[in-house]
PDB file of C-alpha atoms in Angstrom:
ATOM      1  CA  MET A   1      79.580 117.874  91.140  1.00 41.00           C
ATOM      2  CA  SER A   2      78.935 114.960  93.364  1.00 43.00           C
ATOM      3  CA  LYS A   3      82.046 112.314  93.901  1.00 53.00           C
ATOM      4  CA  PRO A   4      81.771 108.963  92.149  1.00 52.00           C
ATOM      5  CA  SER A   5      81.077 106.293  94.372  1.00 73.00           C
ATOM      6  CA  LEU A   6      83.611 104.137  95.934  1.00 88.00           C
ATOM      7  CA  ARG A   7      81.574 101.509  96.617  1.00 92.00           C
ATOM      8  CA  GLU A   8      82.846  99.207  93.881  1.00 93.00           C
ATOM      9  CA  ASN A   9      86.819 100.314  94.610  1.00 93.00           C
ATOM     10  CA  LEU A  10      85.935  99.067  98.358  1.00 95.00           C
ATOM     11  CA  LEU A  11      84.512  95.590  97.063  1.00 95.00           C
ATOM     12  CA  ALA A  12      87.307  95.048  94.614  1.00 94.00           C
ATOM     13  CA  ALA A  13      89.908  95.846  97.177  1.00 94.00           C
ATOM     14  CA  GLY A  14      88.082  93.977  99.968  1.00 94.00           C
ATOM     15  CA  ARG A  15      88.078  90.973  97.554  1.00 94.00           C
ATOM     16  CA  ASP A  16      91.478  90.821  97.061  1.00 92.00           C
ATOM     17  CA  LEU A  17      92.527  91.262 100.704  1.00 95.00           C
ATOM     18  CA  LEU A  18      90.158  88.681 101.705  1.00 94.00           C
ATOM     19  CA  TRP A  19      91.586  86.471  99.315  1.00 89.00           C
ATOM     20  CA  LYS A  20      95.202  87.336 100.342  1.00 89.00           C
ATOM     21  CA  SER A  21      94.655  87.355 104.196  1.00 91.00           C
ATOM     22  CA  GLY A  22      91.246  85.951 104.888  1.00 92.00           C
ATOM     23  CA  TYR A  23      88.614  87.552 106.938  1.00 94.00           C
ATOM     24  CA  SER A  24      89.942  87.619 110.354  1.00 92.00           C
ATOM     25  CA  ALA A  25      93.022  89.259 109.427  1.00 93.00           C
ATOM     26  CA  THR A  26      91.304  91.952 106.755  1.00 95.00           C
ATOM     27  CA  GLY A  27      90.187  95.209 108.654  1.00 94.00           C
ATOM     28  CA  ILE A  28      88.228  98.004 107.541  1.00 95.00           C
ATOM     29  CA  ARG A  29      91.262 100.350 107.511  1.00 94.00           C
ATOM     30  CA  GLU A  30      93.173  97.896 105.360  1.00 95.00           C
ATOM     31  CA  ILE A  31      89.975  97.928 102.904  1.00 95.00           C
ATOM     32  CA  VAL A  32      89.831 101.513 102.849  1.00 95.00           C
ATOM     33  CA  ALA A  33      93.574 102.031 102.326  1.00 95.00           C
ATOM     34  CA  ALA A  34      93.601  99.619  99.317  1.00 94.00           C
ATOM     35  CA  ALA A  35      90.453 101.119  97.816  1.00 93.00           C
ATOM     36  CA  GLY A  36      92.001 104.464  98.268  1.00 91.00           C
ATOM     37  CA  ALA A  37      89.373 105.943 100.186  1.00 91.00           C
ATOM     38  CA  SER A  38      88.841 107.712 103.410  1.00 87.00           C
ATOM     39  CA  PRO A  39      88.045 105.777 106.498  1.00 79.00           C
ATOM     40  CA  GLY A  40      84.328 107.264 106.629  1.00 86.00           C
ATOM     41  CA  SER A  41      83.390 105.876 103.134  1.00 89.00           C
ATOM     42  CA  PHE A  42      83.236 102.431 104.261  1.00 93.00           C
ATOM     43  CA  THR A  43      80.417 103.133 106.770  1.00 91.00           C
ATOM     44  CA  ASN A  44      78.702 105.125 103.940  1.00 90.00           C
ATOM     45  CA  HIS A  45      78.150 101.897 101.858  1.00 92.00           C
ATOM     46  CA  PHE A  46      78.553  99.087 104.518  1.00 94.00           C
ATOM     47  CA  GLY A  47      76.629  98.830 107.938  1.00 93.00           C
ATOM     48  CA  SER A  48      79.373  96.317 108.970  1.00 95.00           C
ATOM     49  CA  LYS A  49      82.338  94.072 108.186  1.00 95.00           C
ATOM     50  CA  GLU A  50      80.098  91.204 108.098  1.00 95.00           C
ATOM     51  CA  GLU A  51      77.795  92.849 105.748  1.00 96.00           C
ATOM     52  CA  PHE A  52      80.459  93.814 103.473  1.00 97.00           C
ATOM     53  CA  ALA A  53      81.821  90.269 103.565  1.00 96.00           C
ATOM     54  CA  GLU A  54      78.591  88.844 102.675  1.00 97.00           C
ATOM     55  CA  GLU A  55      78.267  90.787  99.566  1.00 97.00           C
ATOM     56  CA  VAL A  56      81.993  90.034  98.588  1.00 97.00           C
ATOM     57  CA  LEU A  57      80.991  86.360  99.085  1.00 96.00           C
ATOM     58  CA  ASP A  58      77.509  86.658  97.050  1.00 97.00           C
ATOM     59  CA  ARG A  59      79.348  88.214  94.390  1.00 96.00           C
ATOM     60  CA  TYR A  60      81.889  85.383  94.005  1.00 96.00           C
ATOM     61  CA  PHE A  61      79.281  82.883  94.477  1.00 97.00           C
ATOM     62  CA  ALA A  62      77.796  84.619  91.013  1.00 97.00           C
ATOM     63  CA  TYR A  63      80.826  84.126  89.564  1.00 96.00           C
ATOM     64  CA  VAL A  64      81.254  80.490  90.281  1.00 97.00           C
ATOM     65  CA  GLY A  65      77.505  80.232  89.282  1.00 97.00           C
ATOM     66  CA  GLY A  66      78.367  81.236  85.984  1.00 97.00           C
ATOM     67  CA  LEU A  67      81.503  78.698  85.692  1.00 97.00           C
ATOM     68  CA  VAL A  68      78.740  75.912  86.671  1.00 97.00           C
ATOM     69  CA  ASP A  69      76.300  76.943  84.117  1.00 97.00           C
ATOM     70  CA  GLU A  70      79.194  77.087  81.475  1.00 96.00           C
ATOM     71  CA  ALA A  71      80.367  73.642  82.458  1.00 97.00           C
ATOM     72  CA  LEU A  72      76.684  71.817  82.746  1.00 97.00           C
ATOM     73  CA  ALA A  73      74.876  73.394  80.198  1.00 92.00           C
ATOM     74  CA  ASP A  74      76.277  71.535  76.918  1.00 92.00           C
ATOM     75  CA  ARG A  75      73.426  68.672  76.956  1.00 91.00           C
ATOM     76  CA  SER A  76      74.984  67.142  74.094  1.00 94.00           C
ATOM     77  CA  LEU A  77      77.796  65.718  76.184  1.00 96.00           C
ATOM     78  CA  PRO A  78      76.976  63.095  78.877  1.00 96.00           C
ATOM     79  CA  ALA A  79      76.420  64.038  82.575  1.00 97.00           C
ATOM     80  CA  ALA A  80      79.415  62.595  83.686  1.00 96.00           C
ATOM     81  CA  ALA A  81      81.546  64.512  81.193  1.00 96.00           C
ATOM     82  CA  ARG A  82      79.829  67.586  82.051  1.00 97.00           C
ATOM     83  CA  LEU A  83      80.552  67.344  85.883  1.00 98.00           C
ATOM     84  CA  ARG A  84      84.282  66.582  85.060  1.00 97.00           C
ATOM     85  CA  ARG A  85      84.327  69.501  82.926  1.00 97.00           C
ATOM     86  CA  TYR A  86      83.671  71.953  85.727  1.00 98.00           C
ATOM     87  CA  LEU A  87      86.005  69.992  88.114  1.00 98.00           C
ATOM     88  CA  ASP A  88      88.770  70.392  85.589  1.00 98.00           C
ATOM     89  CA  ALA A  89      87.884  74.031  84.789  1.00 97.00           C
ATOM     90  CA  ILE A  90      88.062  74.863  88.664  1.00 97.00           C
ATOM     91  CA  THR A  91      91.398  72.909  88.751  1.00 98.00           C
ATOM     92  CA  THR A  92      92.682  74.980  86.016  1.00 97.00           C
ATOM     93  CA  LYS A  93      91.476  78.093  87.961  1.00 96.00           C
ATOM     94  CA  LEU A  94      93.198  76.775  90.917  1.00 97.00           C
ATOM     95  CA  GLU A  95      96.584  76.572  89.230  1.00 97.00           C
ATOM     96  CA  THR A  96      96.858  80.105  88.533  1.00 95.00           C
ATOM     97  CA  ALA A  97      97.250  80.755  92.064  1.00 92.00           C
ATOM     98  CA  ASP A  98     100.085  78.056  92.390  1.00 95.00           C
ATOM     99  CA  TRP A  99      97.280  75.932  94.373  1.00 96.00           C
ATOM    100  CA  SER A 100      97.648  78.339  97.246  1.00 93.00           C
ATOM    101  CA  ARG A 101      94.148  80.099  97.221  1.00 90.00           C
ATOM    102  CA  GLY A 102      91.699  77.783  97.180  1.00 93.00           C
ATOM    103  CA  CYS A 103      87.808  78.742  97.131  1.00 95.00           C
ATOM    104  CA  MET A 104      86.465  81.576  98.984  1.00 95.00           C
ATOM    105  CA  ILE A 105      83.407  79.768  99.760  1.00 96.00           C
ATOM    106  CA  GLY A 106      85.157  76.931 101.399  1.00 95.00           C
ATOM    107  CA  ASN A 107      87.750  79.455 103.149  1.00 95.00           C
ATOM    108  CA  PHE A 108      84.947  81.575 104.192  1.00 95.00           C
ATOM    109  CA  SER A 109      83.195  78.281 105.686  1.00 95.00           C
ATOM    110  CA  VAL A 110      86.258  77.425 107.700  1.00 94.00           C
ATOM    111  CA  GLU A 111      87.105  80.720 108.854  1.00 93.00           C
ATOM    112  CA  THR A 112      83.897  82.561 109.668  1.00 92.00           C
ATOM    113  CA  SER A 113      81.119  79.938 110.165  1.00 87.00           C
ATOM    114  CA  PRO A 114      82.408  79.624 114.139  1.00 90.00           C
ATOM    115  CA  ASN A 115      82.353  83.087 114.770  1.00 91.00           C
ATOM    116  CA  SER A 116      79.710  84.992 112.290  1.00 94.00           C
ATOM    117  CA  GLU A 117      76.086  83.413 112.642  1.00 96.00           C
ATOM    118  CA  ARG A 118      75.362  85.658 109.847  1.00 96.00           C
ATOM    119  CA  LEU A 119      77.978  84.412 107.431  1.00 97.00           C
ATOM    120  CA  ARG A 120      77.387  80.920 108.452  1.00 97.00           C
ATOM    121  CA  GLN A 121      73.728  81.046 107.605  1.00 97.00           C
ATOM    122  CA  ARG A 122      74.485  82.429 104.233  1.00 97.00           C
ATOM    123  CA  LEU A 123      77.157  79.989 103.579  1.00 97.00           C
ATOM    124  CA  SER A 124      74.595  77.309 104.450  1.00 97.00           C
ATOM    125  CA  GLU A 125      72.249  78.941 102.020  1.00 98.00           C
ATOM    126  CA  ILE A 126      74.756  79.042  99.432  1.00 98.00           C
ATOM    127  CA  PHE A 127      75.855  75.564  99.480  1.00 97.00           C
ATOM    128  CA  VAL A 128      71.941  74.518  99.205  1.00 97.00           C
ATOM    129  CA  LEU A 129      71.807  76.897  95.816  1.00 97.00           C
ATOM    130  CA  TRP A 130      75.117  75.484  94.580  1.00 97.00           C
ATOM    131  CA  ARG A 131      73.822  71.897  95.043  1.00 97.00           C
ATOM    132  CA  GLU A 132      70.737  72.171  92.634  1.00 98.00           C
ATOM    133  CA  PRO A 133      72.572  72.227  89.057  1.00 98.00           C
ATOM    134  CA  PHE A 134      74.702  69.592  90.317  1.00 98.00           C
ATOM    135  CA  ALA A 135      71.549  67.373  91.509  1.00 98.00           C
ATOM    136  CA  ALA A 136      70.163  68.276  88.165  1.00 98.00           C
ATOM    137  CA  CYS A 137      72.750  66.919  86.277  1.00 98.00           C
ATOM    138  CA  ILE A 138      73.448  64.090  88.352  1.00 97.00           C
ATOM    139  CA  ALA A 139      69.649  63.091  87.860  1.00 97.00           C
ATOM    140  CA  GLU A 140      70.099  63.202  84.108  1.00 96.00           C
ATOM    141  CA  GLY A 141      72.903  60.683  84.363  1.00 96.00           C
ATOM    142  CA  GLN A 142      71.098  58.281  86.859  1.00 95.00           C
ATOM    143  CA  ALA A 143      68.206  58.581  84.379  1.00 95.00           C
ATOM    144  CA  THR A 144      70.225  57.295  81.466  1.00 93.00           C
ATOM    145  CA  GLY A 145      72.062  54.664  83.714  1.00 92.00           C
ATOM    146  CA  GLU A 146      75.375  56.593  83.401  1.00 92.00           C
ATOM    147  CA  ILE A 147      75.784  57.446  87.091  1.00 95.00           C
ATOM    148  CA  ALA A 148      75.104  55.268  90.059  1.00 90.00           C
ATOM    149  CA  THR A 149      71.685  55.243  91.901  1.00 93.00           C
ATOM    150  CA  ASP A 150      72.792  54.082  94.942  1.00 92.00           C
ATOM    151  CA  PHE A 151      71.966  57.498  96.383  1.00 96.00           C
ATOM    152  CA  SER A 152      69.844  60.222  95.709  1.00 97.00           C
ATOM    153  CA  ALA A 153      70.980  63.007  93.075  1.00 98.00           C
ATOM    154  CA  ASP A 154      70.701  65.524  95.833  1.00 98.00           C
ATOM    155  CA  ASP A 155      73.134  63.330  98.316  1.00 98.00           C
ATOM    156  CA  LEU A 156      75.467  62.853  95.495  1.00 98.00           C
ATOM    157  CA  ALA A 157      75.574  66.572  94.596  1.00 98.00           C
ATOM    158  CA  ASP A 158      76.067  67.287  98.143  1.00 97.00           C
ATOM    159  CA  PHE A 159      78.798  64.689  98.590  1.00 97.00           C
ATOM    160  CA  LEU A 160      80.561  66.225  95.426  1.00 98.00           C
ATOM    161  CA  LEU A 161      80.650  69.465  96.643  1.00 97.00           C
ATOM    162  CA  THR A 162      81.755  68.453 100.215  1.00 97.00           C
ATOM    163  CA  ALA A 163      84.557  66.402  98.975  1.00 97.00           C
ATOM    164  CA  TRP A 164      85.755  68.542  96.481  1.00 98.00           C
ATOM    165  CA  GLN A 165      86.124  71.299  98.932  1.00 97.00           C
ATOM    166  CA  GLY A 166      87.966  68.821 101.247  1.00 97.00           C
ATOM    167  CA  ALA A 167      90.142  68.221  98.252  1.00 98.00           C
ATOM    168  CA  ILE A 168      90.808  71.828  97.857  1.00 98.00           C
ATOM    169  CA  LEU A 169      91.703  72.305 101.495  1.00 96.00           C
ATOM    170  CA  ARG A 170      94.258  69.339 100.972  1.00 97.00           C
ATOM    171  CA  MET A 171      95.623  71.179  97.908  1.00 98.00           C
ATOM    172  CA  LYS A 172      96.199  74.141  99.743  1.00 96.00           C
ATOM    173  CA  VAL A 173      98.031  72.374 102.532  1.00 96.00           C
ATOM    174  CA  ASP A 174     100.211  70.390 100.169  1.00 97.00           C
ATOM    175  CA  ARG A 175     100.534  73.096  97.313  1.00 97.00           C
ATOM    176  CA  SER A 176     100.026  70.583  94.898  1.00 97.00           C
ATOM    177  CA  PRO A 177      97.131  69.385  92.459  1.00 98.00           C
ATOM    178  CA  VAL A 178      97.320  65.734  93.741  1.00 98.00           C
ATOM    179  CA  PRO A 179      94.564  65.741  95.911  1.00 98.00           C
ATOM    180  CA  LEU A 180      92.185  67.277  93.333  1.00 98.00           C
ATOM    181  CA  GLU A 181      93.300  64.592  90.574  1.00 98.00           C
ATOM    182  CA  ARG A 182      93.190  61.776  93.040  1.00 98.00           C
ATOM    183  CA  PHE A 183      89.273  62.822  94.001  1.00 98.00           C
ATOM    184  CA  LYS A 184      88.473  63.085  90.395  1.00 97.00           C
ATOM    185  CA  ALA A 185      90.006  59.703  89.343  1.00 96.00           C
ATOM    186  CA  ILE A 186      88.201  57.976  92.101  1.00 95.00           C
ATOM    187  CA  LEU A 187      84.888  59.839  91.618  1.00 95.00           C
ATOM    188  CA  PHE A 188      84.522  59.063  88.018  1.00 94.00           C
ATOM    189  CA  ALA A 189      85.674  55.587  88.443  1.00 93.00           C
ATOM    190  CA  THR A 190      83.134  54.767  90.994  1.00 92.00           C
ATOM    191  CA  LEU A 191      79.710  56.743  91.534  1.00 90.00           C
ATOM    192  CA  PHE A 192      80.009  58.694  88.297  1.00 93.00           C
ATOM    193  CA  GLY A 193      81.452  56.120  86.201  1.00 83.00           C
ATOM    194  CA  ARG A 194      79.513  53.108  87.234  1.00 61.00           C
ATOM    195  CA  ARG A 195      76.602  52.332  85.508  1.00 52.00           C
ATOM    196  CA  ALA A 196      73.281  52.055  87.602  1.00 43.00           C
ATOM    197  CA  SER A 197      72.302  48.593  88.612  1.00 43.00           C
ATOM    198  CA  PRO A 198      69.409  47.204  86.515  1.00 40.00           C
TER     199      PRO A 198
END
């Protein structure tokens, strides 16, 4: 009788370790030990640590994509309300980690992009894909006059994601939600709360 695949155990254990310790401080030995697997089992499923981390990252992005869809899908709400709904949902999730864990995409961007071209390229692709549903929502708000039209929907979506990641980084440093709430207050009092010019 063949042994069950340890692939999912490795991915789950590695995800937890990457959250806790980061990419550089997480070794294959630690991942294998946390998964209760033999040392050779890692190379049976993954060609490298980079390949493994990319899959963990892709799974995390799929999870985040579900949160985006859930927050932005209700078109009975105004566009800005849907955008706020997403940011508030993420704020709640960040609170469960006592404001210390942040976003895996942001964490990987800071830590791996200078040293891993493979992960840097994947992160760049993720940001482009991540921007799309936000840009679509912002464009709806611009069409109704709810959101300012000084900048394109794509530019505003890029700004939203980039500035939000910066607020999360500051949140981790301060172990406080204040940077997140400040960002939301300014954003929705200006770009996402100011009617477009006639």
